[in-house]
Amino acid sequence: MIDLRSDTVTRPTPEMYDAMRAAPVGDDVWGDDPTVNAFQHRLAEKTGKEAALLFPSGTQSNLVALMAHCERGDEYIVGQSAHTYRYEGGGAAVLGSIQPQPIENAADGSLPLEKISAAVKADDFHFARTRLLALENTIGGKVLPADYVTKATDLARQHGLATHLDGARLFNAAVATDTPLKTLCLPFDSVSLCFSKGLGAPIGSALVGSQALIDRALRWRKVVGGGMRQAGVIAAACQHALEHHVDRLADDHQRAERLAKALHDLPGVELAYIATNMLFVRFPHGQATPLTAWLKEQDILLDPLYADGKTRLVIHRDISDSDIDHVIEKIAAYFSRR
Ligand SMILES: Cc1ncc(COP(=O)(O)O)c(C=O)c1O
């Protein structure tokens, strides 16, 4: 199968399995797992934060971050298209009693500064207390411009807000812009990172921030059922991904570019955009679903109508150059038969 639905579909490599098998483990709820402790320590260093905490998923890491920043009756400012708002079951409201204040993302994924300012509520008991600004980088594959991030987080601080970054794919942003991870994390009070997307771990995310924030997050992680026992097997996979799978994200970006260019050249296929490891295309009206069904018979998987009538194709470490050639050939074959 050539699976282009997401970068979450990767399988662990034999070397990653070896690292997981060899990991010394203990009970992490007791703080006894040496592999988890070492991983959290190294990740905190690498991101320039005081502390890190391992999570089973990015959804839980984001949720716990919001709960660690905000209390019942607080609100967080977030993009309409942000994962924490749109694709995490409304967890902040459902489980955290935190009101989201969504605002429309601009085309580049940013939240316009004037809209952020306008969304901050006055200190008045009629309103929820605005506490936090949450951004996402990359968002829909797009890297947030560095100067925008500086301005938005400065603005948040001027309003007395904390800042959280959903950095599920921050490694893609770091590689695409040749920027140290630490630099991208610096403007934020907390950052959630995922190891089970382009980095290829089977499971695992982490939250980084100040020691005080991570102490609060540890409590909430337990509450939402994220305390794991011999979690060193997971931390070992994440550590392996951190050491061996980051630089190669550049290959995914190049392959995405090549696929985008080839699809753009096909008559009738409109390239909406390409950014890092994701491309979004519009196939001729009514064609996305039958094309996807036909490609499935050829062992190629797509998510036909991801959003706004666009098909999303995601490149990851289990997609090779020859897979890209094969996909181009099959999509061209489909349209040449019509
Ligand atoms: C931007 C973003 N944030 C967070 C998540 C949540 O991660 P998980 O699937 O590990 O819960 C995802 C998942 O795809 C994501 O794309």
PDB file of N, CA and C in Angstrom, residues 219-284:
ATOM      1  N   ARG A 219      -0.307  16.444  36.845  1.00  0.00           N
ATOM      2  CA  ARG A 219      -1.552  16.171  37.569  1.00  0.00           C
ATOM      3  C   ARG A 219      -2.708  15.931  36.586  1.00  0.00           C
ATOM      4  N   TRP A 220      -2.847  16.827  35.590  1.00  0.00           N
ATOM      5  CA  TRP A 220      -3.957  16.679  34.633  1.00  0.00           C
ATOM      6  C   TRP A 220      -3.778  15.445  33.749  1.00  0.00           C
ATOM      7  N   ARG A 221      -2.520  15.124  33.432  1.00  0.00           N
ATOM      8  CA  ARG A 221      -2.300  13.911  32.618  1.00  0.00           C
ATOM      9  C   ARG A 221      -2.833  12.695  33.354  1.00  0.00           C
ATOM     10  N   LYS A 222      -2.608  12.647  34.659  1.00  0.00           N
ATOM     11  CA  LYS A 222      -3.125  11.524  35.459  1.00  0.00           C
ATOM     12  C   LYS A 222      -4.650  11.517  35.426  1.00  0.00           C
ATOM     13  N   VAL A 223      -5.238  12.713  35.567  1.00  0.00           N
ATOM     14  CA  VAL A 223      -6.698  12.823  35.609  1.00  0.00           C
ATOM     15  C   VAL A 223      -7.327  12.305  34.306  1.00  0.00           C
ATOM     16  N   VAL A 224      -6.711  12.627  33.169  1.00  0.00           N
ATOM     17  CA  VAL A 224      -7.320  12.205  31.896  1.00  0.00           C
ATOM     18  C   VAL A 224      -6.840  10.817  31.454  1.00  0.00           C
ATOM     19  N   GLY A 225      -6.157  10.125  32.341  1.00  0.00           N
ATOM     20  CA  GLY A 225      -5.817   8.725  32.059  1.00  0.00           C
ATOM     21  C   GLY A 225      -4.559   8.546  31.243  1.00  0.00           C
ATOM     22  N   GLY A 226      -3.694   9.546  31.245  1.00  0.00           N
ATOM     23  CA  GLY A 226      -2.479   9.458  30.429  1.00  0.00           C
ATOM     24  C   GLY A 226      -1.249   8.992  31.191  1.00  0.00           C
ATOM     25  N   GLY A 227      -1.423   8.637  32.476  1.00  0.00           N
ATOM     26  CA  GLY A 227      -0.277   8.091  33.222  1.00  0.00           C
ATOM     27  C   GLY A 227      -0.014   6.689  32.709  1.00  0.00           C
ATOM     28  N   MET A 228       1.171   6.461  32.169  1.00  0.00           N
ATOM     29  CA  MET A 228       1.472   5.148  31.581  1.00  0.00           C
ATOM     30  C   MET A 228       2.532   4.458  32.443  1.00  0.00           C
ATOM     31  N   ARG A 229       2.573   3.188  32.429  1.00  0.00           N
ATOM     32  CA  ARG A 229       3.479   2.438  33.306  1.00  0.00           C
ATOM     33  C   ARG A 229       4.856   2.250  32.649  1.00  0.00           C
ATOM     34  N   GLN A 230       5.123   1.086  32.025  1.00  0.00           N
ATOM     35  CA  GLN A 230       6.476   0.880  31.457  1.00  0.00           C
ATOM     36  C   GLN A 230       6.569   1.621  30.115  1.00  0.00           C
ATOM     37  N   ALA A 231       6.489   2.923  30.205  1.00  0.00           N
ATOM     38  CA  ALA A 231       6.384   3.767  29.000  1.00  0.00           C
ATOM     39  C   ALA A 231       7.735   3.962  28.315  1.00  0.00           C
ATOM     40  N   GLY A 232       8.789   3.373  28.881  1.00  0.00           N
ATOM     41  CA  GLY A 232      10.105   3.490  28.255  1.00  0.00           C
ATOM     42  C   GLY A 232      10.134   2.955  26.833  1.00  0.00           C
ATOM     43  N   VAL A 233       9.285   1.957  26.545  1.00  0.00           N
ATOM     44  CA  VAL A 233       9.258   1.439  25.165  1.00  0.00           C
ATOM     45  C   VAL A 233       8.809   2.541  24.191  1.00  0.00           C
ATOM     46  N   ILE A 234       7.922   3.403  24.665  1.00  0.00           N
ATOM     47  CA  ILE A 234       7.445   4.510  23.823  1.00  0.00           C
ATOM     48  C   ILE A 234       8.513   5.606  23.749  1.00  0.00           C
ATOM     49  N   ALA A 235       9.063   5.939  24.921  1.00  0.00           N
ATOM     50  CA  ALA A 235      10.098   6.985  24.945  1.00  0.00           C
ATOM     51  C   ALA A 235      11.300   6.588  24.083  1.00  0.00           C
ATOM     52  N   ALA A 236      11.611   5.287  24.073  1.00  0.00           N
ATOM     53  CA  ALA A 236      12.755   4.821  23.267  1.00  0.00           C
ATOM     54  C   ALA A 236      12.486   5.043  21.776  1.00  0.00           C
ATOM     55  N   ALA A 237      11.232   4.792  21.358  1.00  0.00           N
ATOM     56  CA  ALA A 237      10.867   5.027  19.950  1.00  0.00           C
ATOM     57  C   ALA A 237      10.965   6.521  19.632  1.00  0.00           C
ATOM     58  N   CYS A 238      10.488   7.355  20.554  1.00  0.00           N
ATOM     59  CA  CYS A 238      10.516   8.813  20.331  1.00  0.00           C
ATOM     60  C   CYS A 238      11.966   9.305  20.293  1.00  0.00           C
ATOM     61  N   GLN A 239      12.793   8.799  21.209  1.00  0.00           N
ATOM     62  CA  GLN A 239      14.193   9.210  21.246  1.00  0.00           C
ATOM     63  C   GLN A 239      14.904   8.788  19.955  1.00  0.00           C
ATOM     64  N   HIS A 240      14.608   7.575  19.486  1.00  0.00           N
ATOM     65  CA  HIS A 240      15.205   7.091  18.242  1.00  0.00           C
ATOM     66  C   HIS A 240      14.786   8.006  17.079  1.00  0.00           C
ATOM     67  N   ALA A 241      13.510   8.368  17.056  1.00  0.00           N
ATOM     68  CA  ALA A 241      13.001   9.255  15.996  1.00  0.00           C
ATOM     69  C   ALA A 241      13.705  10.609  16.049  1.00  0.00           C
ATOM     70  N   LEU A 242      13.901  11.104  17.260  1.00  0.00           N
ATOM     71  CA  LEU A 242      14.544  12.413  17.453  1.00  0.00           C
ATOM     72  C   LEU A 242      15.988  12.392  16.928  1.00  0.00           C
ATOM     73  N   GLU A 243      16.671  11.274  17.156  1.00  0.00           N
ATOM     74  CA  GLU A 243      18.078  11.184  16.735  1.00  0.00           C
ATOM     75  C   GLU A 243      18.233  10.871  15.255  1.00  0.00           C
ATOM     76  N   HIS A 244      17.318  10.065  14.702  1.00  0.00           N
ATOM     77  CA  HIS A 244      17.562   9.523  13.356  1.00  0.00           C
ATOM     78  C   HIS A 244      16.576   9.960  12.280  1.00  0.00           C
ATOM     79  N   HIS A 245      15.428  10.525  12.656  1.00  0.00           N
ATOM     80  CA  HIS A 245      14.399  10.746  11.635  1.00  0.00           C
ATOM     81  C   HIS A 245      14.075  12.217  11.382  1.00  0.00           C
ATOM     82  N   VAL A 246      14.826  13.123  11.982  1.00  0.00           N
ATOM     83  CA  VAL A 246      14.467  14.540  11.795  1.00  0.00           C
ATOM     84  C   VAL A 246      15.027  15.076  10.478  1.00  0.00           C
ATOM     85  N   ASP A 247      16.331  14.931  10.266  1.00  0.00           N
ATOM     86  CA  ASP A 247      16.947  15.543   9.077  1.00  0.00           C
ATOM     87  C   ASP A 247      16.329  15.017   7.782  1.00  0.00           C
ATOM     88  N   ARG A 248      15.921  13.741   7.799  1.00  0.00           N
ATOM     89  CA  ARG A 248      15.393  13.149   6.578  1.00  0.00           C
ATOM     90  C   ARG A 248      14.009  13.717   6.179  1.00  0.00           C
ATOM     91  N   LEU A 249      13.397  14.522   7.047  1.00  0.00           N
ATOM     92  CA  LEU A 249      12.122  15.159   6.657  1.00  0.00           C
ATOM     93  C   LEU A 249      12.293  15.987   5.384  1.00  0.00           C
ATOM     94  N   ALA A 250      13.536  16.455   5.150  1.00  0.00           N
ATOM     95  CA  ALA A 250      13.809  17.214   3.917  1.00  0.00           C
ATOM     96  C   ALA A 250      13.484  16.372   2.682  1.00  0.00           C
ATOM     97  N   ASP A 251      13.710  15.054   2.765  1.00  0.00           N
ATOM     98  CA  ASP A 251      13.380  14.176   1.628  1.00  0.00           C
ATOM     99  C   ASP A 251      11.863  14.190   1.382  1.00  0.00           C
ATOM    100  N   ASP A 252      11.104  14.148   2.467  1.00  0.00           N
ATOM    101  CA  ASP A 252       9.630  14.178   2.316  1.00  0.00           C
ATOM    102  C   ASP A 252       9.190  15.470   1.621  1.00  0.00           C
ATOM    103  N   HIS A 253       9.823  16.580   2.022  1.00  0.00           N
ATOM    104  CA  HIS A 253       9.448  17.873   1.444  1.00  0.00           C
ATOM    105  C   HIS A 253       9.768  17.901  -0.056  1.00  0.00           C
ATOM    106  N   GLN A 254      10.936  17.339  -0.405  1.00  0.00           N
ATOM    107  CA  GLN A 254      11.302  17.312  -1.836  1.00  0.00           C
ATOM    108  C   GLN A 254      10.342  16.434  -2.633  1.00  0.00           C
ATOM    109  N   ARG A 255       9.978  15.283  -2.041  1.00  0.00           N
ATOM    110  CA  ARG A 255       9.054  14.374  -2.747  1.00  0.00           C
ATOM    111  C   ARG A 255       7.680  15.030  -2.900  1.00  0.00           C
ATOM    112  N   ALA A 256       7.258  15.754  -1.877  1.00  0.00           N
ATOM    113  CA  ALA A 256       5.959  16.453  -1.970  1.00  0.00           C
ATOM    114  C   ALA A 256       6.011  17.469  -3.113  1.00  0.00           C
ATOM    115  N   GLU A 257       7.126  18.187  -3.224  1.00  0.00           N
ATOM    116  CA  GLU A 257       7.303  19.181  -4.314  1.00  0.00           C
ATOM    117  C   GLU A 257       7.185  18.500  -5.665  1.00  0.00           C
ATOM    118  N   ARG A 258       7.852  17.352  -5.798  1.00  0.00           N
ATOM    119  CA  ARG A 258       7.883  16.660  -7.092  1.00  0.00           C
ATOM    120  C   ARG A 258       6.484  16.163  -7.459  1.00  0.00           C
ATOM    121  N   LEU A 259       5.798  15.606  -6.477  1.00  0.00           N
ATOM    122  CA  LEU A 259       4.436  15.121  -6.740  1.00  0.00           C
ATOM    123  C   LEU A 259       3.523  16.297  -7.109  1.00  0.00           C
ATOM    124  N   ALA A 260       3.677  17.391  -6.383  1.00  0.00           N
ATOM    125  CA  ALA A 260       2.828  18.571  -6.640  1.00  0.00           C
ATOM    126  C   ALA A 260       3.036  19.058  -8.067  1.00  0.00           C
ATOM    127  N   LYS A 261       4.288  19.144  -8.468  1.00  0.00           N
ATOM    128  CA  LYS A 261       4.597  19.656  -9.813  1.00  0.00           C
ATOM    129  C   LYS A 261       3.986  18.752 -10.882  1.00  0.00           C
ATOM    130  N   ALA A 262       4.132  17.434 -10.688  1.00  0.00           N
ATOM    131  CA  ALA A 262       3.616  16.483 -11.683  1.00  0.00           C
ATOM    132  C   ALA A 262       2.088  16.557 -11.750  1.00  0.00           C
ATOM    133  N   LEU A 263       1.431  16.664 -10.601  1.00  0.00           N
ATOM    134  CA  LEU A 263      -0.041  16.724 -10.618  1.00  0.00           C
ATOM    135  C   LEU A 263      -0.514  18.033 -11.235  1.00  0.00           C
ATOM    136  N   HIS A 264       0.214  19.108 -10.930  1.00  0.00           N
ATOM    137  CA  HIS A 264      -0.120  20.413 -11.484  1.00  0.00           C
ATOM    138  C   HIS A 264      -0.093  20.378 -13.023  1.00  0.00           C
ATOM    139  N   ASP A 265       0.835  19.582 -13.565  1.00  0.00           N
ATOM    140  CA  ASP A 265       0.973  19.492 -15.025  1.00  0.00           C
ATOM    141  C   ASP A 265      -0.121  18.652 -15.678  1.00  0.00           C
ATOM    142  N   LEU A 266      -0.910  17.929 -14.874  1.00  0.00           N
ATOM    143  CA  LEU A 266      -1.961  17.094 -15.473  1.00  0.00           C
ATOM    144  C   LEU A 266      -3.172  17.962 -15.800  1.00  0.00           C
ATOM    145  N   PRO A 267      -3.748  17.792 -16.994  1.00  0.00           N
ATOM    146  CA  PRO A 267      -4.908  18.605 -17.344  1.00  0.00           C
ATOM    147  C   PRO A 267      -6.060  18.361 -16.366  1.00  0.00           C
ATOM    148  N   GLY A 268      -6.668  19.447 -15.910  1.00  0.00           N
ATOM    149  CA  GLY A 268      -7.846  19.326 -15.046  1.00  0.00           C
ATOM    150  C   GLY A 268      -7.528  19.254 -13.572  1.00  0.00           C
ATOM    151  N   VAL A 269      -6.275  18.989 -13.220  1.00  0.00           N
ATOM    152  CA  VAL A 269      -5.961  18.907 -11.788  1.00  0.00           C
ATOM    153  C   VAL A 269      -5.441  20.266 -11.333  1.00  0.00           C
ATOM    154  N   GLU A 270      -6.081  20.791 -10.296  1.00  0.00           N
ATOM    155  CA  GLU A 270      -5.666  22.107  -9.799  1.00  0.00           C
ATOM    156  C   GLU A 270      -4.904  21.923  -8.492  1.00  0.00           C
ATOM    157  N   LEU A 271      -3.694  22.457  -8.465  1.00  0.00           N
ATOM    158  CA  LEU A 271      -2.908  22.398  -7.238  1.00  0.00           C
ATOM    159  C   LEU A 271      -3.323  23.583  -6.369  1.00  0.00           C
ATOM    160  N   ALA A 272      -3.955  23.303  -5.218  1.00  0.00           N
ATOM    161  CA  ALA A 272      -4.345  24.415  -4.326  1.00  0.00           C
ATOM    162  C   ALA A 272      -3.092  24.980  -3.683  1.00  0.00           C
ATOM    163  N   TYR A 273      -2.298  24.109  -3.055  1.00  0.00           N
ATOM    164  CA  TYR A 273      -0.985  24.534  -2.565  1.00  0.00           C
ATOM    165  C   TYR A 273      -0.151  23.346  -2.114  1.00  0.00           C
ATOM    166  N   ILE A 274       1.122  23.580  -2.000  1.00  0.00           N
ATOM    167  CA  ILE A 274       2.059  22.588  -1.471  1.00  0.00           C
ATOM    168  C   ILE A 274       2.839  23.283  -0.353  1.00  0.00           C
ATOM    169  N   ALA A 275       2.991  22.623   0.763  1.00  0.00           N
ATOM    170  CA  ALA A 275       3.773  23.194   1.865  1.00  0.00           C
ATOM    171  C   ALA A 275       4.351  22.048   2.693  1.00  0.00           C
ATOM    172  N   THR A 276       5.622  22.096   2.931  1.00  0.00           N
ATOM    173  CA  THR A 276       6.395  21.037   3.619  1.00  0.00           C
ATOM    174  C   THR A 276       6.007  19.661   3.070  1.00  0.00           C
ATOM    175  N   ASN A 277       5.388  18.809   3.878  1.00  0.00           N
ATOM    176  CA  ASN A 277       5.123  17.442   3.404  1.00  0.00           C
ATOM    177  C   ASN A 277       3.688  17.218   2.948  1.00  0.00           C
ATOM    178  N   MET A 278       2.955  18.315   2.736  1.00  0.00           N
ATOM    179  CA  MET A 278       1.537  18.161   2.359  1.00  0.00           C
ATOM    180  C   MET A 278       1.217  18.899   1.073  1.00  0.00           C
ATOM    181  N   LEU A 279       0.377  18.277   0.249  1.00  0.00           N
ATOM    182  CA  LEU A 279      -0.146  19.034  -0.887  1.00  0.00           C
ATOM    183  C   LEU A 279      -1.648  18.858  -0.947  1.00  0.00           C
ATOM    184  N   PHE A 280      -2.288  19.901  -1.405  1.00  0.00           N
ATOM    185  CA  PHE A 280      -3.745  19.907  -1.496  1.00  0.00           C
ATOM    186  C   PHE A 280      -4.112  20.163  -2.950  1.00  0.00           C
ATOM    187  N   VAL A 281      -4.945  19.285  -3.509  1.00  0.00           N
ATOM    188  CA  VAL A 281      -5.318  19.445  -4.919  1.00  0.00           C
ATOM    189  C   VAL A 281      -6.837  19.383  -5.057  1.00  0.00           C
ATOM    190  N   ARG A 282      -7.306  19.978  -6.157  1.00  0.00           N
ATOM    191  CA  ARG A 282      -8.713  19.827  -6.511  1.00  0.00           C
ATOM    192  C   ARG A 282      -8.756  19.028  -7.800  1.00  0.00           C
ATOM    193  N   PHE A 283      -9.450  17.901  -7.736  1.00  0.00           N
ATOM    194  CA  PHE A 283      -9.649  17.124  -8.946  1.00  0.00           C
ATOM    195  C   PHE A 283     -10.921  17.629  -9.622  1.00  0.00           C
ATOM    196  N   PRO A 284     -11.088  17.343 -10.922  1.00  0.00           N
ATOM    197  CA  PRO A 284     -12.291  17.832 -11.607  1.00  0.00           C
ATOM    198  C   PRO A 284     -13.555  17.432 -10.835  1.00  0.00           C
TER     199      PRO A 284
END
